[in-house]
PDB file of C-alpha atoms in Angstrom:
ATOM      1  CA  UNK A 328     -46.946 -70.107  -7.967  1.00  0.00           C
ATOM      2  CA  UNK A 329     -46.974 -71.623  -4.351  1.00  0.00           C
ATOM      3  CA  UNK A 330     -43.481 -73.346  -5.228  1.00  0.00           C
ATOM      4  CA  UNK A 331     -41.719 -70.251  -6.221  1.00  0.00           C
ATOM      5  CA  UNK A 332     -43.570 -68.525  -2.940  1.00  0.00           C
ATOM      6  CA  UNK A 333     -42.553 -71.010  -0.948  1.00  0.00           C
ATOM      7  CA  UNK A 334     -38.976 -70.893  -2.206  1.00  0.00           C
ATOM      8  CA  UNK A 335     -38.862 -67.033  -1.705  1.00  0.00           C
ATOM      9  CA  UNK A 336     -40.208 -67.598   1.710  1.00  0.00           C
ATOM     10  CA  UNK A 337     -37.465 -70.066   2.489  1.00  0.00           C
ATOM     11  CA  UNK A 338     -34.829 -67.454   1.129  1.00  0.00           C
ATOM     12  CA  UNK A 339     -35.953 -64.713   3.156  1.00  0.00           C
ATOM     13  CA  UNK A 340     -36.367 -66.513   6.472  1.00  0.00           C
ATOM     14  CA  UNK A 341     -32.770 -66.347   8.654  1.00  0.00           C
ATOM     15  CA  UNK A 342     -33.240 -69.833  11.068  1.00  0.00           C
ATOM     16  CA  UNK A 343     -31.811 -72.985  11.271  1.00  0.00           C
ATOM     17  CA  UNK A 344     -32.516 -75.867   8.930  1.00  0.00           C
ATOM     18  CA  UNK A 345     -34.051 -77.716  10.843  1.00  0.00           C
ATOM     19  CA  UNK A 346     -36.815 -74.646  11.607  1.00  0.00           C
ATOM     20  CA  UNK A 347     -36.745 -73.843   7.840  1.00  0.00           C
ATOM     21  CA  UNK A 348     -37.622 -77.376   7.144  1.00  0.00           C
ATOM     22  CA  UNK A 349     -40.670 -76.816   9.743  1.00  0.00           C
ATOM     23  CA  UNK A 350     -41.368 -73.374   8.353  1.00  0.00           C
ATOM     24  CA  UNK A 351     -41.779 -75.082   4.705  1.00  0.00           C
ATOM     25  CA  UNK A 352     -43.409 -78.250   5.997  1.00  0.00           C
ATOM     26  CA  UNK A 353     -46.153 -75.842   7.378  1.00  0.00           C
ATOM     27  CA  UNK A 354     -46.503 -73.343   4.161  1.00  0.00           C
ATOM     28  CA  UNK A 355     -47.494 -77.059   2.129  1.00  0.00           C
ATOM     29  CA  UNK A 356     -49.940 -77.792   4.808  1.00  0.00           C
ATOM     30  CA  UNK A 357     -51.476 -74.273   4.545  1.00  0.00           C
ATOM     31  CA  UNK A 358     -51.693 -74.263   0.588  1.00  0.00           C
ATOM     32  CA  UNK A 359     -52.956 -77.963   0.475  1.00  0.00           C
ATOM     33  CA  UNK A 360     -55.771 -77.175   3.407  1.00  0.00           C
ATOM     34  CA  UNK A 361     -56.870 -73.681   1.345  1.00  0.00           C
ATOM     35  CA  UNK A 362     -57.269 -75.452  -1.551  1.00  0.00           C
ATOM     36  CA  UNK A 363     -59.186 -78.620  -0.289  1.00  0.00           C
ATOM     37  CA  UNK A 364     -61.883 -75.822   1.341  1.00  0.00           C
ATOM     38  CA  UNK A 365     -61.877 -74.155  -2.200  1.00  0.00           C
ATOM     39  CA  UNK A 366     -59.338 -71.445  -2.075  1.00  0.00           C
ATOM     40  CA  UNK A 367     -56.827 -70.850  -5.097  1.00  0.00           C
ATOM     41  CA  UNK A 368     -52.949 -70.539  -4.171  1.00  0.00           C
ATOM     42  CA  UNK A 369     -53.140 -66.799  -5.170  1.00  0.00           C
ATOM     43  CA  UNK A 370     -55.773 -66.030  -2.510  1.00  0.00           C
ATOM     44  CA  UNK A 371     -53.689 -68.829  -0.130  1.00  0.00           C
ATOM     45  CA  UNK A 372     -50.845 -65.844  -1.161  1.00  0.00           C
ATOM     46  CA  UNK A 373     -52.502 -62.615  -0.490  1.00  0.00           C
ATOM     47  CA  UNK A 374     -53.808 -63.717   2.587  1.00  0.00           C
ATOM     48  CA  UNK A 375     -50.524 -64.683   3.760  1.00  0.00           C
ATOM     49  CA  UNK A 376     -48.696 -61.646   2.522  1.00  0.00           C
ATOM     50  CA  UNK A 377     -45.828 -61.182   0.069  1.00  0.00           C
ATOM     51  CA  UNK A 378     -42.415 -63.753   1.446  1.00  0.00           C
ATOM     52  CA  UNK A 379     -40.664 -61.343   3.213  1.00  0.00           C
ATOM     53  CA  UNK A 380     -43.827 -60.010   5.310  1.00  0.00           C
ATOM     54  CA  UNK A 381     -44.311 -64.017   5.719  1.00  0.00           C
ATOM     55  CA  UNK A 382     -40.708 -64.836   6.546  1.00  0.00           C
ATOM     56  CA  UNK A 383     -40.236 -61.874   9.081  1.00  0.00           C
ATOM     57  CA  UNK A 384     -43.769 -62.586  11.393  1.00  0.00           C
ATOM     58  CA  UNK A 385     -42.626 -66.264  11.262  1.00  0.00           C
ATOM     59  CA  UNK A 386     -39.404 -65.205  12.727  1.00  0.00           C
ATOM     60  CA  UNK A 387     -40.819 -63.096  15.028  1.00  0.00           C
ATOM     61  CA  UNK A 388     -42.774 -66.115  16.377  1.00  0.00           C
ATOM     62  CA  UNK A 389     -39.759 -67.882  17.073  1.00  0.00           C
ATOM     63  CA  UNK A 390     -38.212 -64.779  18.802  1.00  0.00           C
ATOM     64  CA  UNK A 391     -35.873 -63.765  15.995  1.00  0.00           C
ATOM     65  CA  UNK A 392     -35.444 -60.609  14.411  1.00  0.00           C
ATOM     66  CA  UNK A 393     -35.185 -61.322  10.728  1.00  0.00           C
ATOM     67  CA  UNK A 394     -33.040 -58.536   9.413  1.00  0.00           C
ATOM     68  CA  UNK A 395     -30.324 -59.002  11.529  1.00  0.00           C
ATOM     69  CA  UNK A 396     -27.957 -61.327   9.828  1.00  0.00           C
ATOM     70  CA  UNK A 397     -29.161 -58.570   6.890  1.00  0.00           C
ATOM     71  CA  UNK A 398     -27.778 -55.528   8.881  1.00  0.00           C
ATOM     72  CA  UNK A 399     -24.720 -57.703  10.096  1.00  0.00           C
ATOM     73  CA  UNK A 400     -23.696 -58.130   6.695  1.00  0.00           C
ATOM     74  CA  UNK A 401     -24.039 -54.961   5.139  1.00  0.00           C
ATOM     75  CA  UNK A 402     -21.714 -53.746   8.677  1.00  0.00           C
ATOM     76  CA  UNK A 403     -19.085 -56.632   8.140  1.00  0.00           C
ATOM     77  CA  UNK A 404     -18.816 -55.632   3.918  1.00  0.00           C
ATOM     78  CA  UNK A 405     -18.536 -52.118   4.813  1.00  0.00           C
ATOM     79  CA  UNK A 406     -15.934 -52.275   7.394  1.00  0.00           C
ATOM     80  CA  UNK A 407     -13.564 -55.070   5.592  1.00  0.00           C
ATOM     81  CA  UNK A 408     -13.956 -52.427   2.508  1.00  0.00           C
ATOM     82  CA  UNK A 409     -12.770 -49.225   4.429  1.00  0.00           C
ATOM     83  CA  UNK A 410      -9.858 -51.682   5.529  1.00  0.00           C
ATOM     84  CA  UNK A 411      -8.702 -52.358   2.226  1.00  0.00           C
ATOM     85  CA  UNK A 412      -9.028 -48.639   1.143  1.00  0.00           C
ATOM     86  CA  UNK A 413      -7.310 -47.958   3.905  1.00  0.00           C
ATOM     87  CA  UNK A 414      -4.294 -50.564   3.568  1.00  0.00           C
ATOM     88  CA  UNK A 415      -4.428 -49.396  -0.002  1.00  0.00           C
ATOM     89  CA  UNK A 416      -3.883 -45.958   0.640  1.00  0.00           C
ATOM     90  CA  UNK A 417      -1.160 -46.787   3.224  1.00  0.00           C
ATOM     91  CA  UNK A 418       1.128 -48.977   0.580  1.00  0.00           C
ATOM     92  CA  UNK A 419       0.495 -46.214  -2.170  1.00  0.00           C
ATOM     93  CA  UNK A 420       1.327 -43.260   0.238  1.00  0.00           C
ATOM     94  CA  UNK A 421       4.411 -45.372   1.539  1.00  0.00           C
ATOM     95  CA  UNK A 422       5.458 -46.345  -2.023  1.00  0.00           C
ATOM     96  CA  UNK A 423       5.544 -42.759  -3.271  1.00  0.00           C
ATOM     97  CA  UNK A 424       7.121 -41.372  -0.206  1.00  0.00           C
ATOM     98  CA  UNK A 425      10.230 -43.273  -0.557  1.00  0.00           C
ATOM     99  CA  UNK A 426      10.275 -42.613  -4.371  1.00  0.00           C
ATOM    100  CA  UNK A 427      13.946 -42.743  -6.232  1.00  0.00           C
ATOM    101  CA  UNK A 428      15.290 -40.231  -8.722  1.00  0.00           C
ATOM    102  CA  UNK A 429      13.803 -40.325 -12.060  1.00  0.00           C
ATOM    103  CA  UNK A 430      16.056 -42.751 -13.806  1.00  0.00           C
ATOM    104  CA  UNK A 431      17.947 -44.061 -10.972  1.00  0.00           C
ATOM    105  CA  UNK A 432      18.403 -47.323 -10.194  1.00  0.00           C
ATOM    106  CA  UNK A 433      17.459 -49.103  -6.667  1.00  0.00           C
ATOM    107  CA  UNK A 434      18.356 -46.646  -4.051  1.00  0.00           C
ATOM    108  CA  UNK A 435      21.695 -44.844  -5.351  1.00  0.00           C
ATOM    109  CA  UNK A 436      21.440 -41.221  -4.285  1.00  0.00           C
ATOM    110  CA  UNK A 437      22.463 -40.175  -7.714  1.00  0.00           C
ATOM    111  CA  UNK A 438      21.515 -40.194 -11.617  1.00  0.00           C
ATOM    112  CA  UNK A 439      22.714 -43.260 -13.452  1.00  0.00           C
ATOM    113  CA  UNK A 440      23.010 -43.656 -17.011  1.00  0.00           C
ATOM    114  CA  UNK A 441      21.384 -46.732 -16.945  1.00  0.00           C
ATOM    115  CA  UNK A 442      17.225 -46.311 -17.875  1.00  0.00           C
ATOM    116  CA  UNK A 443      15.072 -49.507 -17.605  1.00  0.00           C
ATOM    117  CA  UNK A 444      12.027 -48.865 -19.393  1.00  0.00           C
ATOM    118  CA  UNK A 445       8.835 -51.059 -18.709  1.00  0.00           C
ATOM    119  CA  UNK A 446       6.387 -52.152 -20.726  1.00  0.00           C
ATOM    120  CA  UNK A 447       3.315 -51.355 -18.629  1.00  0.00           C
ATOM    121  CA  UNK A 448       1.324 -48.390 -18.961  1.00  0.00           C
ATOM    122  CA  UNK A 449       0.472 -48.211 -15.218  1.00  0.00           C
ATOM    123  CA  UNK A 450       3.042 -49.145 -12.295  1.00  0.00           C
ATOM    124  CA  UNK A 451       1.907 -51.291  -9.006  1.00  0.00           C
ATOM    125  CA  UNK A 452       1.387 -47.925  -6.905  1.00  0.00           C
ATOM    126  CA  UNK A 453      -1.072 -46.725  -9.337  1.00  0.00           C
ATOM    127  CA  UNK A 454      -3.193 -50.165  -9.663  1.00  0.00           C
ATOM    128  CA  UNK A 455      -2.787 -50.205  -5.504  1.00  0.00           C
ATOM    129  CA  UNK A 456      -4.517 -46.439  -5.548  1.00  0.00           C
ATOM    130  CA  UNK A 457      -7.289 -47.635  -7.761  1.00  0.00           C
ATOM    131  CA  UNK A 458      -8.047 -50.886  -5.644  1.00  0.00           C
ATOM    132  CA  UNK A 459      -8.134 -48.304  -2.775  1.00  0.00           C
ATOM    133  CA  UNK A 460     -10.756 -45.711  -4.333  1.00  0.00           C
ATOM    134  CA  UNK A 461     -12.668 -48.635  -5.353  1.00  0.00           C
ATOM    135  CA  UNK A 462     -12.950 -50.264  -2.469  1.00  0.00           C
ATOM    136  CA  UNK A 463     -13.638 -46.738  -0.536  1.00  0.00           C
ATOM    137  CA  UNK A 464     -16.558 -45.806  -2.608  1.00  0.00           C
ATOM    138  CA  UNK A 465     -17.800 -49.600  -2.362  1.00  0.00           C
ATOM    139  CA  UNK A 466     -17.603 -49.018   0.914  1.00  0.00           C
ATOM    140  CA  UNK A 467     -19.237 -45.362   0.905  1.00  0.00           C
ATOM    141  CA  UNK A 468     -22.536 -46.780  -0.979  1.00  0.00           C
ATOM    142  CA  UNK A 469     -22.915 -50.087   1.795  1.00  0.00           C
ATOM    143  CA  UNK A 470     -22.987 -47.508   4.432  1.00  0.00           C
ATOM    144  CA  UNK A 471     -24.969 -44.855   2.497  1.00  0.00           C
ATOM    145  CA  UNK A 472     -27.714 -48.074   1.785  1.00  0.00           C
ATOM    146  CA  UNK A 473     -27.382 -48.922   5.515  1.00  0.00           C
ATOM    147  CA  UNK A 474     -28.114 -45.719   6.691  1.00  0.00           C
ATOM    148  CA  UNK A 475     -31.080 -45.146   4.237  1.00  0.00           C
ATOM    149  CA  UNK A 476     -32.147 -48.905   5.005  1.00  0.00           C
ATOM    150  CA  UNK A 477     -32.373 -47.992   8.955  1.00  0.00           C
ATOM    151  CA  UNK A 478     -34.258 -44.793   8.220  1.00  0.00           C
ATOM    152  CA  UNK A 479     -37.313 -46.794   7.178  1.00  0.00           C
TER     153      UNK A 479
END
């Protein structure tokens, strides 16, 4: 119980490894101390509070706000996901805007004779669109979460 708590702890805490090191160093210290004076790890626990309540006063005693290497993330998957809906969107949209004659071959102005059939069911434009609405609702739900997260 105080290993997985400490490990949880250790997870949730965003400092250096040297500070984690500290941070874990002193979590042993407190468990071994409670339980020398008669205390059991899971009062050692609820006094201390669950990991994350732990991990983000600790923080706060070294003068870092804990969720923001949280928030950053959540910000950098969002954006790099509207940018690859985005460039998605932009290579389908250009690939169907400069689309040939049904049946024609390269760029010739007219029909040919010639038909090259393929044996895929869906062309590169319409694999490119899905990436795109993929990674657009991706992105829709991060900031959806972030916004709800912020709320709290």
């Amino acid at each position: 119980m105080k290993e997985q708590y400490i490990r949880q702890v250790e997870k949730e805490l965003n400092l250096s490894r040297k500070a984690k090191t500290e941070v874990v160093r002193d979590l042993n210290e407190i468990f071994n101390s409670a339980v020398e004076h008669g205390e059991t790890e899971q009062q050692v626990i609820e006094r201390l509070g669950t990991p994350q309540e732990f991990a983000n006063s600790t923080a706060e005693q070294f003068g870092i706000d804990n969720s923001v290497p949280k928030k950053r993330k959540w910000i950098i998957s969002s954006v790099i996901s509207l940018v690859v809906a985005i460039v998605a969107f932009l290579i389908y949209a250009t690939a169907k805007s400069g689309k040939v004659p049904e049946g024609a071959i390269g760029q010739a102005d007219a029909m040919t004779n010639i038909q090259v059939n393929g044996d895929f069911i869906f062309d590169a434009s319409q694999i490119i669109l899905l990436v795109g609405i993929i990674a657009f609702v991706f992105a829709t739900i991060q900031i959806i979460r972030a916004v709800h997260n912020n709320r709290r």
